[in-house]
PDB file of C-alpha atoms in Angstrom:
ATOM      1  CA  LYS A   9      31.098  11.831  19.112  1.00 54.00           C
ATOM      2  CA  HIS A  10      32.475   9.428  21.749  1.00 52.00           C
ATOM      3  CA  SER A  11      35.024   8.001  19.325  1.00 58.00           C
ATOM      4  CA  GLU A  12      36.039  11.505  18.253  1.00 60.00           C
ATOM      5  CA  ILE A  13      36.606  12.595  21.866  1.00 59.00           C
ATOM      6  CA  THR A  14      38.532   9.405  22.657  1.00 60.00           C
ATOM      7  CA  LYS A  15      40.719   9.891  19.605  1.00 58.00           C
ATOM      8  CA  SER A  16      41.312  13.530  20.476  1.00 60.00           C
ATOM      9  CA  MET A  17      42.314  12.590  24.041  1.00 62.00           C
ATOM     10  CA  ALA A  18      44.748   9.948  22.814  1.00 59.00           C
ATOM     11  CA  THR A  19      46.341  11.957  20.015  1.00 59.00           C
ATOM     12  CA  GLU A  20      46.206  15.530  21.338  1.00 64.00           C
ATOM     13  CA  MET A  21      45.513  15.730  25.043  1.00 73.00           C
ATOM     14  CA  LYS A  22      47.500  12.724  26.354  1.00 71.00           C
ATOM     15  CA  PRO A  23      50.807  13.915  24.826  1.00 73.00           C
ATOM     16  CA  LYS A  24      50.249  17.302  26.502  1.00 72.00           C
ATOM     17  CA  ILE A  25      49.531  15.652  29.855  1.00 67.00           C
ATOM     18  CA  ASP A  26      52.726  13.586  29.464  1.00 70.00           C
ATOM     19  CA  GLN A  27      54.654  16.738  28.597  1.00 74.00           C
ATOM     20  CA  ILE A  28      53.360  18.498  31.729  1.00 68.00           C
ATOM     21  CA  GLU A  29      54.315  15.518  33.899  1.00 70.00           C
ATOM     22  CA  ASN A  30      57.829  15.464  32.354  1.00 71.00           C
ATOM     23  CA  LEU A  31      58.229  19.175  32.998  1.00 71.00           C
ATOM     24  CA  ALA A  32      57.089  18.706  36.603  1.00 68.00           C
ATOM     25  CA  ARG A  33      59.593  15.910  37.050  1.00 73.00           C
ATOM     26  CA  LEU A  34      62.358  18.048  35.499  1.00 68.00           C
ATOM     27  CA  HIS A  35      61.384  20.971  37.738  1.00 62.00           C
ATOM     28  CA  ARG A  36      61.670  18.760  40.838  1.00 66.00           C
ATOM     29  CA  GLN A  37      65.040  17.400  39.748  1.00 68.00           C
ATOM     30  CA  THR A  38      66.562  20.811  39.009  1.00 73.00           C
ATOM     31  CA  THR A  39      65.044  22.902  41.800  1.00 74.00           C
ATOM     32  CA  GLY A  40      64.134  20.364  44.430  1.00 64.00           C
ATOM     33  CA  ASN A  41      60.633  21.859  44.562  1.00 68.00           C
ATOM     34  CA  GLU A  42      57.412  20.015  43.704  1.00 66.00           C
ATOM     35  CA  ALA A  43      55.167  21.399  40.968  1.00 63.00           C
ATOM     36  CA  ASP A  44      51.592  20.751  42.093  1.00 63.00           C
ATOM     37  CA  ILE A  45      49.883  19.013  39.177  1.00 66.00           C
ATOM     38  CA  ALA A  46      47.850  16.601  41.362  1.00 67.00           C
ATOM     39  CA  MET A  47      44.547  18.298  40.508  1.00 73.00           C
ATOM     40  CA  LEU A  48      45.281  18.085  36.792  1.00 69.00           C
ATOM     41  CA  THR A  49      46.272  14.425  37.096  1.00 72.00           C
ATOM     42  CA  THR A  50      43.114  13.650  39.062  1.00 73.00           C
ATOM     43  CA  LYS A  51      40.864  15.381  36.525  1.00 75.00           C
ATOM     44  CA  TRP A  52      42.578  13.548  33.691  1.00 69.00           C
ATOM     45  CA  GLU A  53      42.057  10.188  35.409  1.00 74.00           C
ATOM     46  CA  ASP A  54      38.425  11.076  36.182  1.00 71.00           C
ATOM     47  CA  MET A  55      37.843  11.999  32.550  1.00 76.00           C
ATOM     48  CA  THR A  56      39.411   8.737  31.385  1.00 76.00           C
ATOM     49  CA  ILE A  57      37.227   6.688  33.749  1.00 72.00           C
ATOM     50  CA  LEU A  58      34.138   8.661  32.746  1.00 73.00           C
ATOM     51  CA  LEU A  59      34.736   8.033  29.054  1.00 73.00           C
ATOM     52  CA  ARG A  60      35.299   4.316  29.624  1.00 73.00           C
ATOM     53  CA  SER A  61      32.079   4.153  31.622  1.00 69.00           C
ATOM     54  CA  HIS A  62      30.218   6.083  28.953  1.00 68.00           C
ATOM     55  CA  ASP A  63      31.593   3.774  26.281  1.00 67.00           C
ATOM     56  CA  GLN A  64      30.318   0.736  28.190  1.00 70.00           C
ATOM     57  CA  ILE A  65      26.891   2.309  28.675  1.00 68.00           C
ATOM     58  CA  ALA A  66      26.726   3.259  25.000  1.00 69.00           C
ATOM     59  CA  LYS A  67      27.617  -0.295  23.951  1.00 76.00           C
ATOM     60  CA  GLU A  68      24.947  -1.731  26.249  1.00 75.00           C
ATOM     61  CA  GLN A  69      22.355   0.682  24.897  1.00 79.00           C
ATOM     62  CA  MET A  70      23.407  -0.180  21.350  1.00 82.00           C
ATOM     63  CA  GLU A  71      22.874  -3.878  22.046  1.00 83.00           C
ATOM     64  CA  GLN A  72      19.454  -3.114  23.515  1.00 86.00           C
ATOM     65  CA  LEU A  73      18.509  -1.138  20.416  1.00 87.00           C
ATOM     66  CA  LYS A  74      19.713  -3.958  18.173  1.00 90.00           C
ATOM     67  CA  ALA A  75      17.707  -6.500  20.179  1.00 90.00           C
ATOM     68  CA  SER A  76      14.637  -4.250  19.913  1.00 91.00           C
ATOM     69  CA  LEU A  77      15.148  -3.931  16.159  1.00 92.00           C
ATOM     70  CA  LYS A  78      15.354  -7.708  15.806  1.00 93.00           C
ATOM     71  CA  GLU A  79      11.983  -7.961  17.552  1.00 94.00           C
ATOM     72  CA  ARG A  80      10.565  -5.331  15.202  1.00 94.00           C
ATOM     73  CA  VAL A  81      11.738  -7.420  12.259  1.00 95.00           C
ATOM     74  CA  LYS A  82       9.976 -10.498  13.683  1.00 95.00           C
ATOM     75  CA  LEU A  83       6.767  -8.516  14.245  1.00 96.00           C
ATOM     76  CA  PHE A  84       7.011  -7.042  10.750  1.00 95.00           C
ATOM     77  CA  ILE A  85       7.312 -10.509   9.188  1.00 95.00           C
ATOM     78  CA  ALA A  86       4.364 -11.728  11.270  1.00 96.00           C
ATOM     79  CA  LYS A  87       2.252  -8.741  10.118  1.00 96.00           C
ATOM     80  CA  MET A  88       3.228  -9.322   6.515  1.00 96.00           C
ATOM     81  CA  ASP A  89       2.285 -13.009   6.746  1.00 95.00           C
ATOM     82  CA  LYS A  90      -1.040 -12.102   8.368  1.00 96.00           C
ATOM     83  CA  LEU A  91      -1.846  -9.552   5.669  1.00 96.00           C
ATOM     84  CA  SER A  92      -0.854 -12.029   2.960  1.00 96.00           C
ATOM     85  CA  SER A  93      -3.146 -14.691   4.454  1.00 96.00           C
ATOM     86  CA  LYS A  94      -6.098 -12.286   4.682  1.00 95.00           C
ATOM     87  CA  TRP A  95      -5.446 -11.070   1.158  1.00 95.00           C
ATOM     88  CA  THR A  96      -5.346 -14.601  -0.260  1.00 93.00           C
ATOM     89  CA  ALA A  97      -8.465 -15.639   1.664  1.00 93.00           C
ATOM     90  CA  GLY A  98     -10.412 -12.563   0.541  1.00 91.00           C
ATOM     91  CA  LYS A  99      -9.671 -12.840  -3.168  1.00 86.00           C
ATOM     92  CA  PRO A 100     -12.305 -14.625  -5.278  1.00 80.00           C
ATOM     93  CA  ALA A 101     -11.206 -17.643  -7.300  1.00 73.00           C
ATOM     94  CA  ASP A 102     -12.309 -15.794 -10.429  1.00 71.00           C
ATOM     95  CA  GLU A 103     -12.891 -12.049 -10.370  1.00 72.00           C
ATOM     96  CA  ARG A 104     -15.016 -12.325 -13.508  1.00 68.00           C
ATOM     97  CA  SER A 105     -17.734 -13.867 -11.342  1.00 72.00           C
ATOM     98  CA  LEU A 106     -18.185 -10.462  -9.669  1.00 72.00           C
ATOM     99  CA  MET A 107     -18.611  -8.394 -12.787  1.00 67.00           C
ATOM    100  CA  ASP A 108     -22.416  -8.596 -12.900  1.00 65.00           C
ATOM    101  CA  LYS A 109     -22.980  -8.601  -9.129  1.00 72.00           C
ATOM    102  CA  PRO A 110     -22.993  -4.955  -7.973  1.00 69.00           C
ATOM    103  CA  GLN A 111     -23.027  -5.640  -4.219  1.00 78.00           C
ATOM    104  CA  GLU A 112     -20.271  -8.270  -4.400  1.00 81.00           C
ATOM    105  CA  MET A 113     -18.224  -5.960  -6.611  1.00 78.00           C
ATOM    106  CA  LYS A 114     -18.670  -3.160  -4.070  1.00 78.00           C
ATOM    107  CA  ASP A 115     -17.685  -5.425  -1.181  1.00 85.00           C
ATOM    108  CA  TYR A 116     -14.583  -6.694  -2.957  1.00 86.00           C
ATOM    109  CA  SER A 117     -13.602  -3.212  -4.057  1.00 85.00           C
ATOM    110  CA  GLU A 118     -13.772  -2.047  -0.423  1.00 87.00           C
ATOM    111  CA  PHE A 119     -11.738  -5.083   0.621  1.00 91.00           C
ATOM    112  CA  VAL A 120      -9.036  -4.231  -1.937  1.00 92.00           C
ATOM    113  CA  ALA A 121      -8.935  -0.593  -0.803  1.00 90.00           C
ATOM    114  CA  GLU A 122      -8.633  -1.660   2.852  1.00 93.00           C
ATOM    115  CA  LYS A 123      -5.788  -4.094   2.184  1.00 95.00           C
ATOM    116  CA  HIS A 124      -4.060  -1.525  -0.027  1.00 95.00           C
ATOM    117  CA  ALA A 125      -4.091   0.911   2.915  1.00 94.00           C
ATOM    118  CA  ASP A 126      -2.795  -1.818   5.251  1.00 95.00           C
ATOM    119  CA  PHE A 127       0.003  -2.593   2.836  1.00 96.00           C
ATOM    120  CA  GLY A 128       0.897   1.097   2.620  1.00 96.00           C
ATOM    121  CA  GLU A 129       1.510   1.125   6.374  1.00 95.00           C
ATOM    122  CA  LEU A 130       3.538  -2.074   6.091  1.00 96.00           C
ATOM    123  CA  ASN A 131       5.616  -0.551   3.293  1.00 95.00           C
ATOM    124  CA  VAL A 132       6.483   2.492   5.436  1.00 96.00           C
ATOM    125  CA  GLU A 133       7.484   0.192   8.288  1.00 95.00           C
ATOM    126  CA  MET A 134       9.710  -1.899   6.029  1.00 95.00           C
ATOM    127  CA  THR A 135      11.481   1.215   4.735  1.00 95.00           C
ATOM    128  CA  ASP A 136      12.162   2.365   8.311  1.00 95.00           C
ATOM    129  CA  ILE A 137      13.433  -1.074   9.346  1.00 94.00           C
ATOM    130  CA  GLU A 138      15.810  -1.302   6.379  1.00 95.00           C
ATOM    131  CA  LYS A 139      17.246   2.126   7.189  1.00 94.00           C
ATOM    132  CA  GLU A 140      17.799   1.193  10.826  1.00 92.00           C
ATOM    133  CA  LEU A 141      19.402  -2.132   9.916  1.00 92.00           C
ATOM    134  CA  GLU A 142      21.854  -0.216   7.759  1.00 92.00           C
ATOM    135  CA  ILE A 143      22.533   2.346  10.512  1.00 90.00           C
ATOM    136  CA  PHE A 144      23.266  -0.372  13.071  1.00 88.00           C
ATOM    137  CA  LYS A 145      25.288  -2.357  10.496  1.00 89.00           C
ATOM    138  CA  MET A 146      23.059  -5.397  10.978  1.00 90.00           C
ATOM    139  CA  ASP A 147      22.210  -8.082   8.437  1.00 91.00           C
ATOM    140  CA  PRO A 148      19.583  -6.906   5.914  1.00 92.00           C
ATOM    141  CA  LEU A 149      16.157  -8.522   5.663  1.00 92.00           C
ATOM    142  CA  ASP A 150      16.169 -12.098   4.436  1.00 91.00           C
ATOM    143  CA  GLY A 151      15.951 -12.510   0.662  1.00 93.00           C
ATOM    144  CA  GLU A 152      12.837 -14.676   0.923  1.00 94.00           C
ATOM    145  CA  VAL A 153      11.112 -12.025   3.051  1.00 93.00           C
ATOM    146  CA  LYS A 154      11.889  -9.370   0.445  1.00 94.00           C
ATOM    147  CA  SER A 155      10.668 -11.636  -2.357  1.00 94.00           C
ATOM    148  CA  ASN A 156       7.378 -12.387  -0.574  1.00 95.00           C
ATOM    149  CA  PHE A 157       6.932  -8.690   0.191  1.00 95.00           C
ATOM    150  CA  HIS A 158       7.496  -7.773  -3.466  1.00 95.00           C
ATOM    151  CA  ASP A 159       5.023 -10.408  -4.712  1.00 95.00           C
ATOM    152  CA  LEU A 160       2.381  -9.189  -2.255  1.00 95.00           C
ATOM    153  CA  LYS A 161       3.018  -5.583  -3.286  1.00 95.00           C
ATOM    154  CA  VAL A 162       2.599  -6.319  -6.994  1.00 93.00           C
ATOM    155  CA  ASP A 163      -0.593  -8.319  -6.440  1.00 92.00           C
ATOM    156  CA  ILE A 164      -2.267  -5.767  -4.166  1.00 93.00           C
ATOM    157  CA  GLU A 165      -1.258  -2.726  -6.218  1.00 92.00           C
ATOM    158  CA  THR A 166      -2.371  -4.356  -9.466  1.00 87.00           C
ATOM    159  CA  ASN A 167      -5.751  -5.214  -7.982  1.00 88.00           C
ATOM    160  CA  PHE A 168      -6.088  -1.755  -6.464  1.00 90.00           C
ATOM    161  CA  SER A 169      -5.359  -0.103  -9.792  1.00 86.00           C
ATOM    162  CA  ASN A 170      -7.821  -2.368 -11.595  1.00 83.00           C
ATOM    163  CA  TRP A 171     -10.633  -1.929  -9.106  1.00 85.00           C
ATOM    164  CA  ALA A 172     -10.063   1.801  -8.849  1.00 86.00           C
ATOM    165  CA  LEU A 173     -10.969   1.891 -12.553  1.00 86.00           C
ATOM    166  CA  MET A 174     -14.021  -0.286 -11.898  1.00 84.00           C
ATOM    167  CA  ASN A 175     -15.062   2.070  -9.082  1.00 83.00           C
ATOM    168  CA  GLU A 176     -14.736   4.985 -11.450  1.00 87.00           C
ATOM    169  CA  PHE A 177     -16.959   3.174 -13.954  1.00 88.00           C
ATOM    170  CA  GLU A 178     -19.560   2.384 -11.277  1.00 84.00           C
ATOM    171  CA  THR A 179     -19.513   5.968 -10.014  1.00 85.00           C
ATOM    172  CA  ALA A 180     -20.010   7.310 -13.539  1.00 89.00           C
ATOM    173  CA  PHE A 181     -22.742   4.896 -14.685  1.00 89.00           C
ATOM    174  CA  GLY A 182     -24.188   3.151 -11.633  1.00 87.00           C
ATOM    175  CA  SER A 183     -27.012   5.692 -11.439  1.00 88.00           C
ATOM    176  CA  TYR A 184     -28.072   4.714 -14.983  1.00 90.00           C
ATOM    177  CA  LEU A 185     -27.598   0.962 -14.656  1.00 91.00           C
ATOM    178  CA  ASN A 186     -29.393   0.706 -11.302  1.00 89.00           C
ATOM    179  CA  GLN A 187     -32.282   2.974 -12.241  1.00 90.00           C
ATOM    180  CA  GLU A 188     -35.744   1.548 -12.981  1.00 92.00           C
ATOM    181  CA  TRP A 189     -36.094   0.837 -16.680  1.00 90.00           C
ATOM    182  CA  LEU A 190     -39.405   2.678 -16.994  1.00 89.00           C
ATOM    183  CA  LEU A 191     -37.695   5.855 -15.741  1.00 89.00           C
ATOM    184  CA  CYS A 192     -34.369   5.348 -17.481  1.00 88.00           C
ATOM    185  CA  LYS A 193     -35.521   4.444 -20.994  1.00 88.00           C
ATOM    186  CA  SER A 194     -35.683   8.124 -21.990  1.00 89.00           C
ATOM    187  CA  LEU A 195     -32.008   8.522 -21.019  1.00 90.00           C
ATOM    188  CA  LEU A 196     -30.604   5.824 -23.317  1.00 90.00           C
ATOM    189  CA  HIS A 197     -29.084   8.262 -25.816  1.00 90.00           C
ATOM    190  CA  GLU A 198     -27.425  10.219 -23.014  1.00 92.00           C
ATOM    191  CA  PHE A 199     -26.113   7.001 -21.447  1.00 92.00           C
ATOM    192  CA  GLN A 200     -24.753   5.707 -24.760  1.00 91.00           C
ATOM    193  CA  GLU A 201     -22.985   8.990 -25.515  1.00 92.00           C
ATOM    194  CA  LYS A 202     -21.390   9.277 -22.049  1.00 93.00           C
ATOM    195  CA  ILE A 203     -20.225   5.674 -21.975  1.00 92.00           C
ATOM    196  CA  GLY A 204     -18.532   6.127 -25.352  1.00 91.00           C
ATOM    197  CA  VAL A 205     -16.676   9.227 -24.141  1.00 92.00           C
ATOM    198  CA  TRP A 206     -15.632   7.440 -20.937  1.00 92.00           C
ATOM    199  CA  ALA A 207     -14.323   4.423 -22.850  1.00 90.00           C
ATOM    200  CA  GLU A 208     -12.293   6.650 -25.148  1.00 89.00           C
ATOM    201  CA  ALA A 209     -10.710   8.399 -22.167  1.00 88.00           C
ATOM    202  CA  ASN A 210     -10.060   5.379 -19.929  1.00 87.00           C
ATOM    203  CA  LEU A 211      -9.733   2.316 -22.134  1.00 85.00           C
ATOM    204  CA  LYS A 212      -7.161   3.631 -24.541  1.00 79.00           C
ATOM    205  CA  THR A 213      -3.470   2.744 -24.285  1.00 73.00           C
ATOM    206  CA  GLU A 214      -0.260   4.040 -25.787  1.00 72.00           C
ATOM    207  CA  ASP A 215       0.929   2.477 -29.030  1.00 69.00           C
ATOM    208  CA  GLY A 216       2.016  -1.088 -28.483  1.00 65.00           C
ATOM    209  CA  GLN A 217       0.885  -1.165 -24.859  1.00 75.00           C
ATOM    210  CA  ALA A 218      -1.541  -3.918 -23.893  1.00 78.00           C
ATOM    211  CA  LEU A 219      -4.762  -3.261 -22.014  1.00 81.00           C
ATOM    212  CA  THR A 220      -4.858  -4.283 -18.377  1.00 79.00           C
ATOM    213  CA  VAL A 221      -7.174  -7.123 -17.417  1.00 77.00           C
ATOM    214  CA  MET A 222      -9.753  -4.699 -16.016  1.00 82.00           C
ATOM    215  CA  GLN A 223      -9.562  -2.408 -19.050  1.00 86.00           C
ATOM    216  CA  SER A 224     -10.166  -5.421 -21.279  1.00 85.00           C
ATOM    217  CA  ARG A 225     -13.156  -6.536 -19.205  1.00 84.00           C
ATOM    218  CA  LEU A 226     -14.680  -3.072 -19.151  1.00 88.00           C
ATOM    219  CA  ARG A 227     -14.163  -2.670 -22.873  1.00 90.00           C
ATOM    220  CA  THR A 228     -15.951  -5.991 -23.462  1.00 88.00           C
ATOM    221  CA  LYS A 229     -18.788  -4.911 -21.145  1.00 88.00           C
ATOM    222  CA  ILE A 230     -19.174  -1.542 -22.871  1.00 91.00           C
ATOM    223  CA  GLU A 231     -19.110  -3.117 -26.337  1.00 92.00           C
ATOM    224  CA  LYS A 232     -21.864  -5.489 -25.202  1.00 92.00           C
ATOM    225  CA  TYR A 233     -23.895  -2.539 -23.950  1.00 91.00           C
ATOM    226  CA  LYS A 234     -23.455  -0.719 -27.253  1.00 91.00           C
ATOM    227  CA  GLU A 235     -24.623  -3.773 -29.169  1.00 92.00           C
ATOM    228  CA  ARG A 236     -27.714  -4.264 -26.998  1.00 91.00           C
ATOM    229  CA  ILE A 237     -28.878  -0.681 -26.624  1.00 91.00           C
ATOM    230  CA  PRO A 238     -30.521  -0.498 -30.099  1.00 90.00           C
ATOM    231  CA  SER A 239     -32.608  -3.597 -29.355  1.00 89.00           C
ATOM    232  CA  LEU A 240     -33.980  -2.005 -26.186  1.00 88.00           C
ATOM    233  CA  LYS A 241     -36.389  -0.001 -28.303  1.00 87.00           C
ATOM    234  CA  TRP A 242     -38.469  -3.212 -28.410  1.00 87.00           C
ATOM    235  CA  CYS A 243     -38.571  -3.276 -24.621  1.00 87.00           C
ATOM    236  CA  ARG A 244     -39.959   0.176 -23.977  1.00 86.00           C
ATOM    237  CA  GLY A 245     -43.217  -1.414 -22.877  1.00 84.00           C
ATOM    238  CA  ASP A 246     -45.434   1.535 -23.735  1.00 83.00           C
ATOM    239  CA  ASN A 247     -48.276  -0.785 -24.774  1.00 83.00           C
ATOM    240  CA  PHE A 248     -47.193  -3.939 -22.919  1.00 88.00           C
ATOM    241  CA  THR A 249     -49.690  -6.024 -21.042  1.00 88.00           C
ATOM    242  CA  THR A 250     -48.712  -8.122 -18.018  1.00 88.00           C
ATOM    243  CA  ASP A 251     -48.351 -11.141 -20.305  1.00 88.00           C
ATOM    244  CA  HIS A 252     -45.998  -9.212 -22.586  1.00 88.00           C
ATOM    245  CA  TRP A 253     -43.771  -8.395 -19.643  1.00 87.00           C
ATOM    246  CA  LEU A 254     -43.821 -11.984 -18.427  1.00 89.00           C
ATOM    247  CA  ASP A 255     -42.836 -13.219 -21.888  1.00 88.00           C
ATOM    248  CA  LEU A 256     -39.989 -10.679 -22.016  1.00 88.00           C
ATOM    249  CA  PHE A 257     -38.752 -11.703 -18.568  1.00 88.00           C
ATOM    250  CA  ARG A 258     -38.759 -15.392 -19.560  1.00 89.00           C
ATOM    251  CA  LEU A 259     -36.980 -14.642 -22.821  1.00 88.00           C
ATOM    252  CA  LEU A 260     -34.232 -12.611 -21.119  1.00 87.00           C
ATOM    253  CA  LEU A 261     -34.007 -14.937 -18.085  1.00 88.00           C
ATOM    254  CA  ILE A 262     -34.805 -12.095 -15.710  1.00 88.00           C
ATOM    255  CA  PRO A 263     -34.842 -13.497 -12.124  1.00 85.00           C
ATOM    256  CA  LYS A 264     -38.238 -14.778 -11.016  1.00 84.00           C
ATOM    257  CA  GLY A 265     -40.121 -12.467  -8.735  1.00 84.00           C
ATOM    258  CA  THR A 266     -38.793  -9.310 -10.408  1.00 87.00           C
ATOM    259  CA  SER A 267     -41.577  -6.811 -10.978  1.00 88.00           C
ATOM    260  CA  VAL A 268     -41.724  -4.281 -13.789  1.00 89.00           C
ATOM    261  CA  ASP A 269     -41.153  -1.508 -11.253  1.00 89.00           C
ATOM    262  CA  HIS A 270     -37.894  -3.161 -10.150  1.00 89.00           C
ATOM    263  CA  LEU A 271     -36.580  -3.935 -13.642  1.00 90.00           C
ATOM    264  CA  THR A 272     -33.384  -1.903 -14.204  1.00 91.00           C
ATOM    265  CA  LEU A 273     -31.403  -0.892 -17.243  1.00 91.00           C
ATOM    266  CA  GLY A 274     -28.536  -3.018 -15.959  1.00 90.00           C
ATOM    267  CA  MET A 275     -30.727  -6.118 -15.854  1.00 89.00           C
ATOM    268  CA  LEU A 276     -31.662  -5.657 -19.501  1.00 91.00           C
ATOM    269  CA  LEU A 277     -28.114  -4.918 -20.684  1.00 90.00           C
ATOM    270  CA  ASN A 278     -26.626  -7.819 -18.758  1.00 86.00           C
ATOM    271  CA  ALA A 279     -29.319 -10.365 -19.612  1.00 79.00           C
TER     272      ALA A 279
END
């Protein structure tokens, strides 16, 4: 707006002011009388001074905004580096080590969800910063910063997608797998049927498309369950003595100290 007003004053209003002054001068020369245009001249000069002052103030404010934006960029980079460090430190060396550890899987899944939310906030901030840099005609974010941001985004979003599927699996079948075997053995057919339907719906890809790492792991886990379920008929324990149970626990390498009442379907399928 300031530039538009300044341009309008220079191209439209100033020529008219000059014309009025010329007419006043001509009037004085031809009639000997003064045409009083002092008030007009004063207002014009005041307006000119006001606009120059406003222009200076606007430039100073612009520089302050640019300086503030530079600080925001520094803080953004610091936050990104901090998130990246926490993300790297929190990731296990091998995620496969978590697959048969329900509590560790739950903890890591929550960690992934938390960092995914943190990254979402960071992503919004980066979008805002890039828009403002463009508005103020400032240099865009450094190429290395963008590259690091992209790598972090891909890693977090891939993990989030994978573990969201694992969470869905745990939600659907955790109640079976964590239930006492003596109570769950009558539900084996129901469990086997549901897990087959779930696998068909969630572990199927379009033609030519490869399974994700998590899909592949879950498919392997489910196939193992399907293979082992028929053999569980020998573990029903209807006529087992204490020695029979002890022999079964030793054979399947069930952790020492586990009682029959605490034996779960998951322990048997994962043994």
